[in-house]
Amino acid sequence: MKKSLLIALIFTACTAVSPVSIAGTAQAIKMSSFNLSSQKWQNRVLLVFAPSVDNHSYQQQMQLFNQHQNGFTDRDLVLVQVLATDKSYANGQLIDESSAVKLRNRFGVDKQNFRVILVGKDGSVKRQDTTPVKATAIC
């Protein structure tokens, strides 16, 4: 009897830390919606569209931006990463899939394309690039 109880406890402990359990916990994190118009007159929005985090252009772009993260905050710049096969983020906060789809549709960016779009505080597109851009050109 003691042996079967020990096996049950071990099984329960292993299940609690298994990838399935961790993935289930991650899904429980609340995703927020991202509305571009709510940023108008408050922030500039830098949209980075890519197929996935594995995309070479995306990786290059994020390396360039990571070097100037403080400059983004100083200039009221919100970084939105819209990824087709991975989760999307606005300033590091998870955004829901419907927000990502709306952004792709609004700017006509296909899931397989890389694009960087800068939206000004007035809501208009100020810059659009299909290759990685230096942060100094944005800030």
C-alpha positions as YAML, in Angstrom:
chain: A
units: angstrom
residues:
- id: 1
  name: MET
  ca: [0.00, 0.00, 0.00]
- id: 2
  name: LYS
  ca: [2.81, 2.40, 0.87]
- id: 3
  name: LYS
  ca: [4.53, 1.70, -2.43]
- id: 4
  name: SER
  ca: [1.42, 2.56, -4.47]
- id: 5
  name: LEU
  ca: [0.93, 5.77, -2.47]
- id: 6
  name: LEU
  ca: [4.54, 6.77, -3.16]
- id: 7
  name: ILE
  ca: [4.09, 6.09, -6.88]
- id: 8
  name: ALA
  ca: [0.91, 8.18, -6.92]
- id: 9
  name: LEU
  ca: [2.70, 11.09, -5.19]
- id: 10
  name: ILE
  ca: [5.62, 10.93, -7.61]
- id: 11
  name: PHE
  ca: [3.23, 10.83, -10.58]
- id: 12
  name: THR
  ca: [1.34, 13.85, -9.21]
- id: 13
  name: ALA
  ca: [4.55, 15.81, -8.67]
- id: 14
  name: CYS
  ca: [5.82, 15.04, -12.18]
- id: 15
  name: THR
  ca: [2.51, 16.01, -13.73]
- id: 16
  name: ALA
  ca: [2.52, 19.33, -11.88]
- id: 17
  name: VAL
  ca: [5.78, 20.42, -13.55]
- id: 18
  name: SER
  ca: [5.27, 18.83, -16.96]
- id: 19
  name: PRO
  ca: [5.29, 20.99, -20.13]
- id: 20
  name: VAL
  ca: [1.57, 20.39, -20.56]
- id: 21
  name: SER
  ca: [0.89, 21.89, -17.16]
- id: 22
  name: ILE
  ca: [3.23, 24.82, -17.79]
- id: 23
  name: ALA
  ca: [1.63, 25.49, -21.19]
- id: 24
  name: GLY
  ca: [-1.77, 25.41, -19.56]
- id: 25
  name: THR
  ca: [-0.63, 27.98, -17.02]
- id: 26
  name: ALA
  ca: [0.74, 30.25, -19.74]
- id: 27
  name: GLN
  ca: [-2.60, 30.20, -21.51]
- id: 28
  name: ALA
  ca: [-4.26, 31.35, -18.32]
- id: 29
  name: ILE
  ca: [-2.32, 34.65, -18.51]
- id: 30
  name: LYS
  ca: [-4.76, 37.33, -19.58]
- id: 31
  name: MET
  ca: [-4.13, 38.68, -23.05]
- id: 32
  name: SER
  ca: [-5.09, 42.24, -23.69]
- id: 33
  name: SER
  ca: [-6.36, 43.79, -26.86]
- id: 34
  name: PHE
  ca: [-4.36, 46.47, -28.63]
- id: 35
  name: ASN
  ca: [-6.21, 49.33, -30.24]
- id: 36
  name: LEU
  ca: [-4.07, 51.59, -32.39]
- id: 37
  name: SER
  ca: [-6.51, 54.49, -32.18]
- id: 38
  name: SER
  ca: [-6.18, 54.55, -28.37]
- id: 39
  name: GLN
  ca: [-2.53, 55.56, -28.86]
- id: 40
  name: LYS
  ca: [-3.39, 58.62, -30.96]
- id: 41
  name: TRP
  ca: [-1.93, 61.89, -29.63]
- id: 42
  name: GLN
  ca: [-0.25, 59.97, -26.78]
- id: 43
  name: ASN
  ca: [2.35, 57.70, -28.37]
- id: 44
  name: ARG
  ca: [4.09, 56.93, -31.61]
- id: 45
  name: VAL
  ca: [3.68, 53.26, -32.50]
- id: 46
  name: LEU
  ca: [6.41, 51.17, -34.06]
- id: 47
  name: LEU
  ca: [4.95, 48.02, -35.61]
- id: 48
  name: VAL
  ca: [7.23, 45.11, -36.47]
- id: 49
  name: PHE
  ca: [5.49, 42.45, -38.56]
- id: 50
  name: ALA
  ca: [7.18, 39.07, -39.12]
- id: 51
  name: PRO
  ca: [6.28, 35.46, -39.81]
- id: 52
  name: SER
  ca: [7.92, 34.26, -36.56]
- id: 53
  name: VAL
  ca: [10.66, 34.95, -34.03]
- id: 54
  name: ASP
  ca: [12.89, 32.71, -36.17]
- id: 55
  name: ASN
  ca: [12.68, 35.10, -39.14]
- id: 56
  name: HIS
  ca: [16.17, 36.46, -39.89]
- id: 57
  name: SER
  ca: [14.99, 40.01, -40.58]
- id: 58
  name: TYR
  ca: [12.97, 40.02, -37.35]
- id: 59
  name: GLN
  ca: [15.98, 38.87, -35.32]
- id: 60
  name: GLN
  ca: [18.18, 41.55, -36.88]
- id: 61
  name: GLN
  ca: [15.56, 44.20, -36.22]
- id: 62
  name: MET
  ca: [15.14, 43.26, -32.59]
- id: 63
  name: GLN
  ca: [18.91, 43.33, -32.05]
- id: 64
  name: LEU
  ca: [19.02, 46.85, -33.48]
- id: 65
  name: PHE
  ca: [16.12, 47.99, -31.29]
- id: 66
  name: ASN
  ca: [17.41, 46.35, -28.10]
- id: 67
  name: GLN
  ca: [20.45, 48.60, -28.23]
- id: 68
  name: HIS
  ca: [18.22, 51.71, -27.98]
- id: 69
  name: GLN
  ca: [15.38, 50.64, -25.71]
- id: 70
  name: ASN
  ca: [15.74, 53.70, -23.46]
- id: 71
  name: GLY
  ca: [15.35, 55.99, -26.46]
- id: 72
  name: PHE
  ca: [11.96, 54.44, -27.19]
- id: 73
  name: THR
  ca: [10.58, 55.32, -23.77]
- id: 74
  name: ASP
  ca: [12.01, 58.84, -23.89]
- id: 75
  name: ARG
  ca: [10.26, 59.47, -27.22]
- id: 76
  name: ASP
  ca: [6.82, 58.08, -26.33]
- id: 77
  name: LEU
  ca: [7.31, 55.09, -28.63]
- id: 78
  name: VAL
  ca: [5.29, 51.88, -28.23]
- id: 79
  name: LEU
  ca: [6.88, 48.80, -29.81]
- id: 80
  name: VAL
  ca: [4.35, 46.31, -31.17]
- id: 81
  name: GLN
  ca: [5.60, 42.95, -32.41]
- id: 82
  name: VAL
  ca: [3.04, 41.26, -34.66]
- id: 83
  name: LEU
  ca: [4.07, 37.68, -35.33]
- id: 84
  name: ALA
  ca: [2.15, 35.23, -37.49]
- id: 85
  name: THR
  ca: [3.11, 31.93, -35.84]
- id: 86
  name: ASP
  ca: [4.12, 33.18, -32.40]
- id: 87
  name: LYS
  ca: [2.52, 35.38, -29.78]
- id: 88
  name: SER
  ca: [2.33, 39.12, -30.41]
- id: 89
  name: TYR
  ca: [3.30, 41.84, -27.94]
- id: 90
  name: ALA
  ca: [2.86, 45.57, -27.31]
- id: 91
  name: ASN
  ca: [5.68, 46.94, -25.12]
- id: 92
  name: GLY
  ca: [6.30, 43.43, -23.82]
- id: 93
  name: GLN
  ca: [2.66, 42.75, -22.91]
- id: 94
  name: LEU
  ca: [0.90, 39.87, -24.63]
- id: 95
  name: ILE
  ca: [-1.84, 40.98, -27.03]
- id: 96
  name: ASP
  ca: [-4.64, 38.80, -28.33]
- id: 97
  name: GLU
  ca: [-4.71, 37.22, -31.77]
- id: 98
  name: SER
  ca: [-7.64, 39.32, -32.98]
- id: 99
  name: SER
  ca: [-5.64, 42.52, -32.33]
- id: 100
  name: ALA
  ca: [-2.73, 41.13, -34.34]
- id: 101
  name: VAL
  ca: [-5.05, 40.17, -37.21]
- id: 102
  name: LYS
  ca: [-6.62, 43.65, -37.22]
- id: 103
  name: LEU
  ca: [-3.19, 45.26, -37.44]
- id: 104
  name: ARG
  ca: [-2.15, 42.96, -40.30]
- id: 105
  name: ASN
  ca: [-5.35, 43.75, -42.17]
- id: 106
  name: ARG
  ca: [-5.19, 47.50, -41.56]
- id: 107
  name: PHE
  ca: [-1.66, 47.76, -42.96]
- id: 108
  name: GLY
  ca: [-2.00, 45.01, -45.60]
- id: 109
  name: VAL
  ca: [0.89, 42.91, -44.30]
- id: 110
  name: ASP
  ca: [0.76, 39.23, -45.26]
- id: 111
  name: LYS
  ca: [1.74, 36.64, -42.64]
- id: 112
  name: GLN
  ca: [4.88, 35.70, -44.61]
- id: 113
  name: ASN
  ca: [6.19, 39.28, -44.90]
- id: 114
  name: PHE
  ca: [8.53, 41.31, -42.74]
- id: 115
  name: ARG
  ca: [7.67, 44.98, -42.36]
- id: 116
  name: VAL
  ca: [8.44, 47.85, -40.01]
- id: 117
  name: ILE
  ca: [5.88, 50.64, -39.84]
- id: 118
  name: LEU
  ca: [6.13, 53.82, -37.78]
- id: 119
  name: VAL
  ca: [2.79, 55.44, -36.94]
- id: 120
  name: GLY
  ca: [2.96, 59.02, -35.68]
- id: 121
  name: LYS
  ca: [1.03, 60.50, -32.79]
- id: 122
  name: ASP
  ca: [-1.46, 61.83, -35.33]
- id: 123
  name: GLY
  ca: [-2.22, 58.25, -36.43]
- id: 124
  name: SER
  ca: [-0.65, 58.49, -39.89]
- id: 125
  name: VAL
  ca: [2.13, 56.29, -41.28]
- id: 126
  name: LYS
  ca: [5.43, 58.15, -41.08]
- id: 127
  name: ARG
  ca: [7.76, 55.43, -42.28]
- id: 128
  name: GLN
  ca: [7.50, 51.96, -43.80]
- id: 129
  name: ASP
  ca: [10.38, 49.55, -44.41]
- id: 130
  name: THR
  ca: [10.61, 45.99, -45.73]
- id: 131
  name: THR
  ca: [14.12, 45.46, -44.33]
- id: 132
  name: PRO
  ca: [15.49, 46.02, -40.82]
- id: 133
  name: VAL
  ca: [15.97, 49.68, -39.94]
- id: 134
  name: LYS
  ca: [18.36, 51.26, -37.45]
- id: 135
  name: ALA
  ca: [16.77, 52.53, -34.27]
- id: 136
  name: THR
  ca: [18.45, 55.90, -34.76]
- id: 137
  name: ALA
  ca: [16.41, 56.35, -37.95]
- id: 138
  name: ILE
  ca: [13.20, 55.84, -35.94]
- id: 139
  name: CYS
  ca: [14.02, 57.72, -32.75]
...
